[in-house]
Amino acid sequence: MKSWWELGEGAGFSGNKLSTYQIDCPFCEERDNFEEAAHFEKKKPNSSKVLNFDTLKCGNCAGYVMVLWSSSDYDFHSGIHDFRVLPWSLTINKAPTHWPQAIQRYWVQANKSLQVENWDAAAEMARSTLQIALRDHGAVGKDLFEEINNLAEKGVLPPLMKEWSHEVRELGNDSAHPRPEQKETSLGDARDIVEFLDFLLEYLYDLPKRIEDYRGRRKAEKATTQIKKKTN
Ligand SMILES: [Zn+2]
């Protein structure tokens, strides 16, 4: 997004009203329990596009969140909208819902382990997440080393991502196959491995979804234009 006027255009949540059921209170984690404390609007000149500035009060802890939201200017289906919340929750409870369930679960555990400073657990969870993601993309092999190479040979992982995956594998290996004399995973390594993992998941899941969303939007816009032409 290069301009706030693009908020809600192309990608977002269904419907043209703010979906507070998607918003968790950043202070007490309670979901969808807000009352409106303030509402302001700014309309784009020479356009029907509107940016909404809402302040919501949490019904549980009485904390406030600011929500900037806008619905799509294109009127196809029942509309879409998107929003940004400030402040955001610092607790990681959920992963992007377009990731497979098992990956969501392991990824959340990797991040939660980082938050409570369990570096070994974070590294091992990150390694497991990597392995599930590769298998989900059809990797075969007797161990993670072979599975990474297998996906690279198939062209699913480009050379840089292959190297990246081996870094995650090596860092996670010590925690997954510990030896009695083994040193604890360091804070830096644990953070790096989870960050490496995020880049990999972005490449394997987020980027393809963005392309798919883009194609869906193009198709819907085309259909709307054709309907308009017919009715004119
Ligand atoms: Zn709250």
PDB file of C-alpha atoms and ligand atoms in Angstrom:
ATOM      1  CA  MET A   1       0.000   0.000   0.000  1.00  0.00           C
ATOM      2  CA  LYS A   2       1.526   3.303  -1.106  1.00  0.00           C
ATOM      3  CA  SER A   3      -1.307   5.584  -0.019  1.00  0.00           C
ATOM      4  CA  TRP A   4      -3.878   5.392   2.786  1.00  0.00           C
ATOM      5  CA  TRP A   5      -6.544   5.941   0.120  1.00  0.00           C
ATOM      6  CA  GLU A   6      -5.752   2.382  -1.050  1.00  0.00           C
ATOM      7  CA  LEU A   7      -6.921   0.914   2.284  1.00  0.00           C
ATOM      8  CA  GLY A   8      -9.739  -1.571   1.567  1.00  0.00           C
ATOM      9  CA  GLU A   9      -9.088  -1.557  -2.169  1.00  0.00           C
ATOM     10  CA  GLY A  10      -8.301  -4.977  -3.623  1.00  0.00           C
ATOM     11  CA  ALA A  11      -7.774  -6.950  -0.409  1.00  0.00           C
ATOM     12  CA  GLY A  12      -9.447  -7.051   2.976  1.00  0.00           C
ATOM     13  CA  PHE A  13     -12.424  -8.438   4.853  1.00  0.00           C
ATOM     14  CA  SER A  14     -15.887  -9.040   3.419  1.00  0.00           C
ATOM     15  CA  GLY A  15     -18.649  -6.497   3.912  1.00  0.00           C
ATOM     16  CA  ASN A  16     -18.516  -2.711   3.774  1.00  0.00           C
ATOM     17  CA  LYS A  17     -18.766  -2.100   7.540  1.00  0.00           C
ATOM     18  CA  LEU A  18     -15.943  -2.406  10.094  1.00  0.00           C
ATOM     19  CA  SER A  19     -15.720  -6.034  11.259  1.00  0.00           C
ATOM     20  CA  THR A  20     -14.972  -5.566  14.961  1.00  0.00           C
ATOM     21  CA  TYR A  21     -15.256  -9.351  15.366  1.00  0.00           C
ATOM     22  CA  GLN A  22     -11.740  -9.392  13.890  1.00  0.00           C
ATOM     23  CA  ILE A  23     -10.346  -6.977  16.483  1.00  0.00           C
ATOM     24  CA  ASP A  24      -8.786  -8.103  19.759  1.00  0.00           C
ATOM     25  CA  CYS A  25      -8.265  -5.637  22.591  1.00  0.00           C
ATOM     26  CA  PRO A  26      -4.460  -5.088  22.742  1.00  0.00           C
ATOM     27  CA  PHE A  27      -4.630  -4.773  26.532  1.00  0.00           C
ATOM     28  CA  CYS A  28      -6.882  -7.629  27.716  1.00  0.00           C
ATOM     29  CA  GLU A  29      -7.069  -9.751  24.502  1.00  0.00           C
ATOM     30  CA  GLU A  30     -10.900  -9.788  24.542  1.00  0.00           C
ATOM     31  CA  ARG A  31     -12.322  -9.970  21.027  1.00  0.00           C
ATOM     32  CA  ASP A  32     -15.207  -8.018  19.531  1.00  0.00           C
ATOM     33  CA  ASN A  33     -16.319  -6.265  22.708  1.00  0.00           C
ATOM     34  CA  PHE A  34     -16.192  -2.577  21.821  1.00  0.00           C
ATOM     35  CA  GLU A  35     -18.396   0.462  21.877  1.00  0.00           C
ATOM     36  CA  GLU A  36     -17.807   3.455  19.640  1.00  0.00           C
ATOM     37  CA  ALA A  37     -16.314   6.406  21.540  1.00  0.00           C
ATOM     38  CA  ALA A  38     -15.672   8.651  18.551  1.00  0.00           C
ATOM     39  CA  HIS A  39     -16.086   8.598  14.791  1.00  0.00           C
ATOM     40  CA  PHE A  40     -14.643  10.932  12.176  1.00  0.00           C
ATOM     41  CA  GLU A  41     -14.584  10.714   8.397  1.00  0.00           C
ATOM     42  CA  LYS A  42     -12.445  12.113   5.641  1.00  0.00           C
ATOM     43  CA  LYS A  43     -13.714  11.949   2.066  1.00  0.00           C
ATOM     44  CA  LYS A  44     -11.385  11.853  -0.908  1.00  0.00           C
ATOM     45  CA  PRO A  45     -11.951  14.895  -3.137  1.00  0.00           C
ATOM     46  CA  ASN A  46     -13.821  14.069  -6.395  1.00  0.00           C
ATOM     47  CA  SER A  47     -14.431  10.497  -5.231  1.00  0.00           C
ATOM     48  CA  SER A  48     -16.811   8.523  -3.024  1.00  0.00           C
ATOM     49  CA  LYS A  49     -13.856   6.980  -1.147  1.00  0.00           C
ATOM     50  CA  VAL A  50     -14.040   7.608   2.618  1.00  0.00           C
ATOM     51  CA  LEU A  51     -11.481   7.017   5.376  1.00  0.00           C
ATOM     52  CA  ASN A  52     -13.079   6.367   8.791  1.00  0.00           C
ATOM     53  CA  PHE A  53     -11.280   7.253  12.018  1.00  0.00           C
ATOM     54  CA  ASP A  54     -12.905   5.406  14.924  1.00  0.00           C
ATOM     55  CA  THR A  55     -11.993   5.309  18.589  1.00  0.00           C
ATOM     56  CA  LEU A  56     -13.359   2.173  20.253  1.00  0.00           C
ATOM     57  CA  LYS A  57     -13.640   1.504  23.964  1.00  0.00           C
ATOM     58  CA  CYS A  58     -13.123  -2.052  25.221  1.00  0.00           C
ATOM     59  CA  GLY A  59     -16.176  -3.290  27.146  1.00  0.00           C
ATOM     60  CA  ASN A  60     -13.980  -5.500  29.318  1.00  0.00           C
ATOM     61  CA  CYS A  61     -10.969  -3.410  30.408  1.00  0.00           C
ATOM     62  CA  ALA A  62     -12.059   0.106  29.323  1.00  0.00           C
ATOM     63  CA  GLY A  63      -8.915   0.525  27.203  1.00  0.00           C
ATOM     64  CA  TYR A  64      -9.128   2.468  23.937  1.00  0.00           C
ATOM     65  CA  VAL A  65      -8.048   1.545  20.411  1.00  0.00           C
ATOM     66  CA  MET A  66      -7.884   3.727  17.332  1.00  0.00           C
ATOM     67  CA  VAL A  67      -9.091   2.105  14.133  1.00  0.00           C
ATOM     68  CA  LEU A  68      -8.510   3.505  10.665  1.00  0.00           C
ATOM     69  CA  TRP A  69     -10.790   1.708   8.203  1.00  0.00           C
ATOM     70  CA  SER A  70     -12.246   2.075   4.763  1.00  0.00           C
ATOM     71  CA  SER A  71     -14.471   0.097   2.419  1.00  0.00           C
ATOM     72  CA  SER A  72     -13.741  -0.461  -1.228  1.00  0.00           C
ATOM     73  CA  ASP A  73     -14.712   2.222  -3.679  1.00  0.00           C
ATOM     74  CA  TYR A  74     -15.596  -0.536  -6.171  1.00  0.00           C
ATOM     75  CA  ASP A  75     -19.086  -1.842  -5.586  1.00  0.00           C
ATOM     76  CA  PHE A  76     -18.792  -5.527  -6.437  1.00  0.00           C
ATOM     77  CA  HIS A  77     -20.329  -8.387  -4.425  1.00  0.00           C
ATOM     78  CA  SER A  78     -21.209  -7.096  -0.949  1.00  0.00           C
ATOM     79  CA  GLY A  79     -18.048  -5.011  -0.796  1.00  0.00           C
ATOM     80  CA  ILE A  80     -14.816  -5.394   1.118  1.00  0.00           C
ATOM     81  CA  HIS A  81     -13.086  -3.280   3.704  1.00  0.00           C
ATOM     82  CA  ASP A  82      -9.783  -3.227   5.544  1.00  0.00           C
ATOM     83  CA  PHE A  83      -8.534  -1.653   8.748  1.00  0.00           C
ATOM     84  CA  ARG A  84      -5.456  -0.873  10.852  1.00  0.00           C
ATOM     85  CA  VAL A  85      -5.523  -0.816  14.654  1.00  0.00           C
ATOM     86  CA  LEU A  86      -3.344   1.205  17.016  1.00  0.00           C
ATOM     87  CA  PRO A  87      -2.014   0.043  19.402  1.00  0.00           C
ATOM     88  CA  TRP A  88      -1.703  -3.543  18.229  1.00  0.00           C
ATOM     89  CA  SER A  89      -1.471  -6.532  20.545  1.00  0.00           C
ATOM     90  CA  LEU A  90       2.076  -7.513  21.509  1.00  0.00           C
ATOM     91  CA  THR A  91       0.955 -11.045  22.339  1.00  0.00           C
ATOM     92  CA  ILE A  92       1.121 -13.492  19.460  1.00  0.00           C
ATOM     93  CA  ASN A  93      -1.981 -15.676  19.682  1.00  0.00           C
ATOM     94  CA  LYS A  94      -2.770 -16.322  16.085  1.00  0.00           C
ATOM     95  CA  ALA A  95      -1.104 -16.827  12.741  1.00  0.00           C
ATOM     96  CA  PRO A  96      -2.426 -15.745   9.342  1.00  0.00           C
ATOM     97  CA  THR A  97      -5.514 -17.856   8.663  1.00  0.00           C
ATOM     98  CA  HIS A  98      -4.529 -18.687   5.067  1.00  0.00           C
ATOM     99  CA  TRP A  99      -1.652 -20.838   6.409  1.00  0.00           C
ATOM    100  CA  PRO A 100      -2.392 -24.560   6.994  1.00  0.00           C
ATOM    101  CA  GLN A 101      -3.665 -25.275  10.534  1.00  0.00           C
ATOM    102  CA  ALA A 102      -0.575 -27.229  11.654  1.00  0.00           C
ATOM    103  CA  ILE A 103       1.732 -24.414  10.502  1.00  0.00           C
ATOM    104  CA  GLN A 104      -0.365 -21.830  12.339  1.00  0.00           C
ATOM    105  CA  ARG A 105      -0.131 -23.885  15.541  1.00  0.00           C
ATOM    106  CA  TYR A 106       3.638 -24.484  15.405  1.00  0.00           C
ATOM    107  CA  TRP A 107       4.389 -20.918  14.331  1.00  0.00           C
ATOM    108  CA  VAL A 108       2.413 -19.519  17.286  1.00  0.00           C
ATOM    109  CA  GLN A 109       4.299 -21.882  19.625  1.00  0.00           C
ATOM    110  CA  ALA A 110       7.655 -20.782  18.163  1.00  0.00           C
ATOM    111  CA  ASN A 111       6.778 -17.128  18.777  1.00  0.00           C
ATOM    112  CA  LYS A 112       5.326 -17.738  22.235  1.00  0.00           C
ATOM    113  CA  SER A 113       8.540 -19.583  23.167  1.00  0.00           C
ATOM    114  CA  LEU A 114      10.497 -16.476  22.124  1.00  0.00           C
ATOM    115  CA  GLN A 115       8.279 -14.263  24.292  1.00  0.00           C
ATOM    116  CA  VAL A 116       8.867 -16.387  27.390  1.00  0.00           C
ATOM    117  CA  GLU A 117      12.596 -16.741  26.538  1.00  0.00           C
ATOM    118  CA  ASN A 118      12.571 -20.496  25.883  1.00  0.00           C
ATOM    119  CA  TRP A 119      15.227 -20.320  23.162  1.00  0.00           C
ATOM    120  CA  ASP A 120      15.645 -24.102  22.652  1.00  0.00           C
ATOM    121  CA  ALA A 121      11.884 -24.572  22.268  1.00  0.00           C
ATOM    122  CA  ALA A 122      11.640 -21.629  19.855  1.00  0.00           C
ATOM    123  CA  ALA A 123      14.374 -23.090  17.613  1.00  0.00           C
ATOM    124  CA  GLU A 124      12.843 -26.560  17.662  1.00  0.00           C
ATOM    125  CA  MET A 125       9.333 -25.254  16.914  1.00  0.00           C
ATOM    126  CA  ALA A 126      10.685 -23.149  14.045  1.00  0.00           C
ATOM    127  CA  ARG A 127      12.423 -26.202  12.613  1.00  0.00           C
ATOM    128  CA  SER A 128       9.180 -28.241  12.876  1.00  0.00           C
ATOM    129  CA  THR A 129       7.206 -25.446  11.197  1.00  0.00           C
ATOM    130  CA  LEU A 130       9.722 -25.449   8.350  1.00  0.00           C
ATOM    131  CA  GLN A 131       9.386 -29.213   7.934  1.00  0.00           C
ATOM    132  CA  ILE A 132       5.555 -29.090   7.809  1.00  0.00           C
ATOM    133  CA  ALA A 133       5.649 -26.239   5.266  1.00  0.00           C
ATOM    134  CA  LEU A 134       8.037 -28.179   3.011  1.00  0.00           C
ATOM    135  CA  ARG A 135       5.974 -31.381   3.248  1.00  0.00           C
ATOM    136  CA  ASP A 136       2.849 -29.357   2.503  1.00  0.00           C
ATOM    137  CA  HIS A 137       4.597 -28.367  -0.735  1.00  0.00           C
ATOM    138  CA  GLY A 138       5.282 -32.017  -1.637  1.00  0.00           C
ATOM    139  CA  ALA A 139       8.820 -32.461  -0.272  1.00  0.00           C
ATOM    140  CA  VAL A 140      10.053 -36.055  -0.074  1.00  0.00           C
ATOM    141  CA  GLY A 141      13.174 -37.429   1.604  1.00  0.00           C
ATOM    142  CA  LYS A 142      14.314 -39.412   4.619  1.00  0.00           C
ATOM    143  CA  ASP A 143      15.082 -36.302   6.668  1.00  0.00           C
ATOM    144  CA  LEU A 144      14.758 -32.518   6.590  1.00  0.00           C
ATOM    145  CA  PHE A 145      18.108 -32.190   4.767  1.00  0.00           C
ATOM    146  CA  GLU A 146      16.808 -34.307   1.880  1.00  0.00           C
ATOM    147  CA  GLU A 147      13.378 -32.664   1.917  1.00  0.00           C
ATOM    148  CA  ILE A 148      14.928 -29.195   1.465  1.00  0.00           C
ATOM    149  CA  ASN A 149      17.119 -30.428  -1.400  1.00  0.00           C
ATOM    150  CA  ASN A 150      14.153 -32.222  -2.957  1.00  0.00           C
ATOM    151  CA  LEU A 151      12.039 -29.048  -3.119  1.00  0.00           C
ATOM    152  CA  ALA A 152      15.013 -27.093  -4.449  1.00  0.00           C
ATOM    153  CA  GLU A 153      15.492 -29.676  -7.226  1.00  0.00           C
ATOM    154  CA  LYS A 154      11.787 -29.389  -8.102  1.00  0.00           C
ATOM    155  CA  GLY A 155      12.215 -25.624  -8.430  1.00  0.00           C
ATOM    156  CA  VAL A 156       9.778 -24.852  -5.574  1.00  0.00           C
ATOM    157  CA  LEU A 157      12.615 -23.361  -3.494  1.00  0.00           C
ATOM    158  CA  PRO A 158      14.928 -20.970  -5.346  1.00  0.00           C
ATOM    159  CA  PRO A 159      18.661 -21.193  -4.410  1.00  0.00           C
ATOM    160  CA  LEU A 160      18.494 -18.416  -1.805  1.00  0.00           C
ATOM    161  CA  MET A 161      15.475 -19.996  -0.068  1.00  0.00           C
ATOM    162  CA  LYS A 162      17.236 -23.370  -0.128  1.00  0.00           C
ATOM    163  CA  GLU A 163      20.242 -21.881   1.712  1.00  0.00           C
ATOM    164  CA  TRP A 164      17.869 -20.088   4.068  1.00  0.00           C
ATOM    165  CA  SER A 165      16.007 -23.330   4.856  1.00  0.00           C
ATOM    166  CA  HIS A 166      19.283 -25.124   5.619  1.00  0.00           C
ATOM    167  CA  GLU A 167      20.139 -22.328   8.073  1.00  0.00           C
ATOM    168  CA  VAL A 168      16.823 -22.904   9.894  1.00  0.00           C
ATOM    169  CA  ARG A 169      17.412 -26.671   9.797  1.00  0.00           C
ATOM    170  CA  GLU A 170      20.926 -26.399  11.251  1.00  0.00           C
ATOM    171  CA  LEU A 171      19.911 -23.987  14.002  1.00  0.00           C
ATOM    172  CA  GLY A 172      16.898 -26.118  14.923  1.00  0.00           C
ATOM    173  CA  ASN A 173      18.764 -29.418  14.693  1.00  0.00           C
ATOM    174  CA  ASP A 174      20.648 -28.968  17.957  1.00  0.00           C
ATOM    175  CA  SER A 175      17.393 -28.550  19.868  1.00  0.00           C
ATOM    176  CA  ALA A 176      15.597 -31.346  18.040  1.00  0.00           C
ATOM    177  CA  HIS A 177      18.469 -33.838  18.504  1.00  0.00           C
ATOM    178  CA  PRO A 178      20.198 -32.725  21.704  1.00  0.00           C
ATOM    179  CA  ARG A 179      23.440 -34.123  23.098  1.00  0.00           C
ATOM    180  CA  PRO A 180      24.294 -34.230  26.846  1.00  0.00           C
ATOM    181  CA  GLU A 181      27.114 -31.676  26.482  1.00  0.00           C
ATOM    182  CA  GLN A 182      25.066 -29.361  24.292  1.00  0.00           C
ATOM    183  CA  LYS A 183      25.020 -25.625  24.908  1.00  0.00           C
ATOM    184  CA  GLU A 184      21.730 -23.744  25.176  1.00  0.00           C
ATOM    185  CA  THR A 185      20.427 -22.052  22.008  1.00  0.00           C
ATOM    186  CA  SER A 186      21.345 -18.362  22.184  1.00  0.00           C
ATOM    187  CA  LEU A 187      18.816 -15.517  22.190  1.00  0.00           C
ATOM    188  CA  GLY A 188      20.241 -14.214  18.883  1.00  0.00           C
ATOM    189  CA  ASP A 189      20.036 -17.614  17.157  1.00  0.00           C
ATOM    190  CA  ALA A 190      16.480 -18.246  18.356  1.00  0.00           C
ATOM    191  CA  ARG A 191      15.317 -14.834  17.111  1.00  0.00           C
ATOM    192  CA  ASP A 192      17.128 -15.292  13.789  1.00  0.00           C
ATOM    193  CA  ILE A 193      15.646 -18.705  13.140  1.00  0.00           C
ATOM    194  CA  VAL A 194      12.069 -17.486  13.737  1.00  0.00           C
ATOM    195  CA  GLU A 195      12.745 -14.483  11.503  1.00  0.00           C
ATOM    196  CA  PHE A 196      14.189 -16.768   8.790  1.00  0.00           C
ATOM    197  CA  LEU A 197      11.027 -18.834   9.101  1.00  0.00           C
ATOM    198  CA  ASP A 198       8.820 -15.769   8.570  1.00  0.00           C
ATOM    199  CA  PHE A 199      10.592 -14.965   5.299  1.00  0.00           C
ATOM    200  CA  LEU A 200      10.134 -18.533   4.141  1.00  0.00           C
ATOM    201  CA  LEU A 201       6.411 -18.598   5.010  1.00  0.00           C
ATOM    202  CA  GLU A 202       5.965 -15.279   3.255  1.00  0.00           C
ATOM    203  CA  TYR A 203       7.500 -16.759   0.128  1.00  0.00           C
ATOM    204  CA  LEU A 204       5.635 -20.090   0.296  1.00  0.00           C
ATOM    205  CA  TYR A 205       2.191 -18.842   1.414  1.00  0.00           C
ATOM    206  CA  ASP A 206       1.770 -15.051   1.528  1.00  0.00           C
ATOM    207  CA  LEU A 207       3.112 -14.198  -1.902  1.00  0.00           C
ATOM    208  CA  PRO A 208       0.987 -16.815  -3.757  1.00  0.00           C
ATOM    209  CA  LYS A 209      -2.086 -15.574  -1.835  1.00  0.00           C
ATOM    210  CA  ARG A 210      -1.391 -11.977  -2.815  1.00  0.00           C
ATOM    211  CA  ILE A 211      -1.156 -13.016  -6.477  1.00  0.00           C
ATOM    212  CA  GLU A 212      -4.401 -14.998  -6.160  1.00  0.00           C
ATOM    213  CA  ASP A 213      -6.182 -12.023  -4.489  1.00  0.00           C
ATOM    214  CA  TYR A 214      -4.934  -9.761  -7.265  1.00  0.00           C
ATOM    215  CA  ARG A 215      -6.291 -12.105  -9.953  1.00  0.00           C
ATOM    216  CA  GLY A 216      -9.649 -12.370  -8.145  1.00  0.00           C
ATOM    217  CA  ARG A 217      -9.919  -8.597  -7.949  1.00  0.00           C
ATOM    218  CA  ARG A 218      -9.068  -8.187 -11.644  1.00  0.00           C
ATOM    219  CA  LYS A 219     -11.720 -10.747 -12.538  1.00  0.00           C
ATOM    220  CA  ALA A 220     -14.378  -9.067 -10.362  1.00  0.00           C
ATOM    221  CA  GLU A 221     -13.552  -5.613 -11.748  1.00  0.00           C
ATOM    222  CA  LYS A 222     -13.741  -6.950 -15.303  1.00  0.00           C
ATOM    223  CA  ALA A 223     -17.143  -8.526 -14.593  1.00  0.00           C
ATOM    224  CA  THR A 224     -18.440  -5.260 -13.059  1.00  0.00           C
ATOM    225  CA  THR A 225     -17.244  -3.271 -16.099  1.00  0.00           C
ATOM    226  CA  GLN A 226     -18.964  -5.703 -18.461  1.00  0.00           C
ATOM    227  CA  ILE A 227     -22.253  -5.506 -16.505  1.00  0.00           C
ATOM    228  CA  LYS A 228     -22.058  -1.680 -16.578  1.00  0.00           C
ATOM    229  CA  LYS A 229     -21.429  -1.754 -20.365  1.00  0.00           C
ATOM    230  CA  LYS A 230     -24.442  -4.047 -20.894  1.00  0.00           C
ATOM    231  CA  THR A 231     -26.786  -1.937 -18.772  1.00  0.00           C
ATOM    232  CA  ASN A 232     -25.677   1.307 -20.452  1.00  0.00           C
TER     233      ASN A 232
HETATM  234 ZN    ZN B   1      -9.683  -4.762  26.838  1.00  0.00          ZN
END
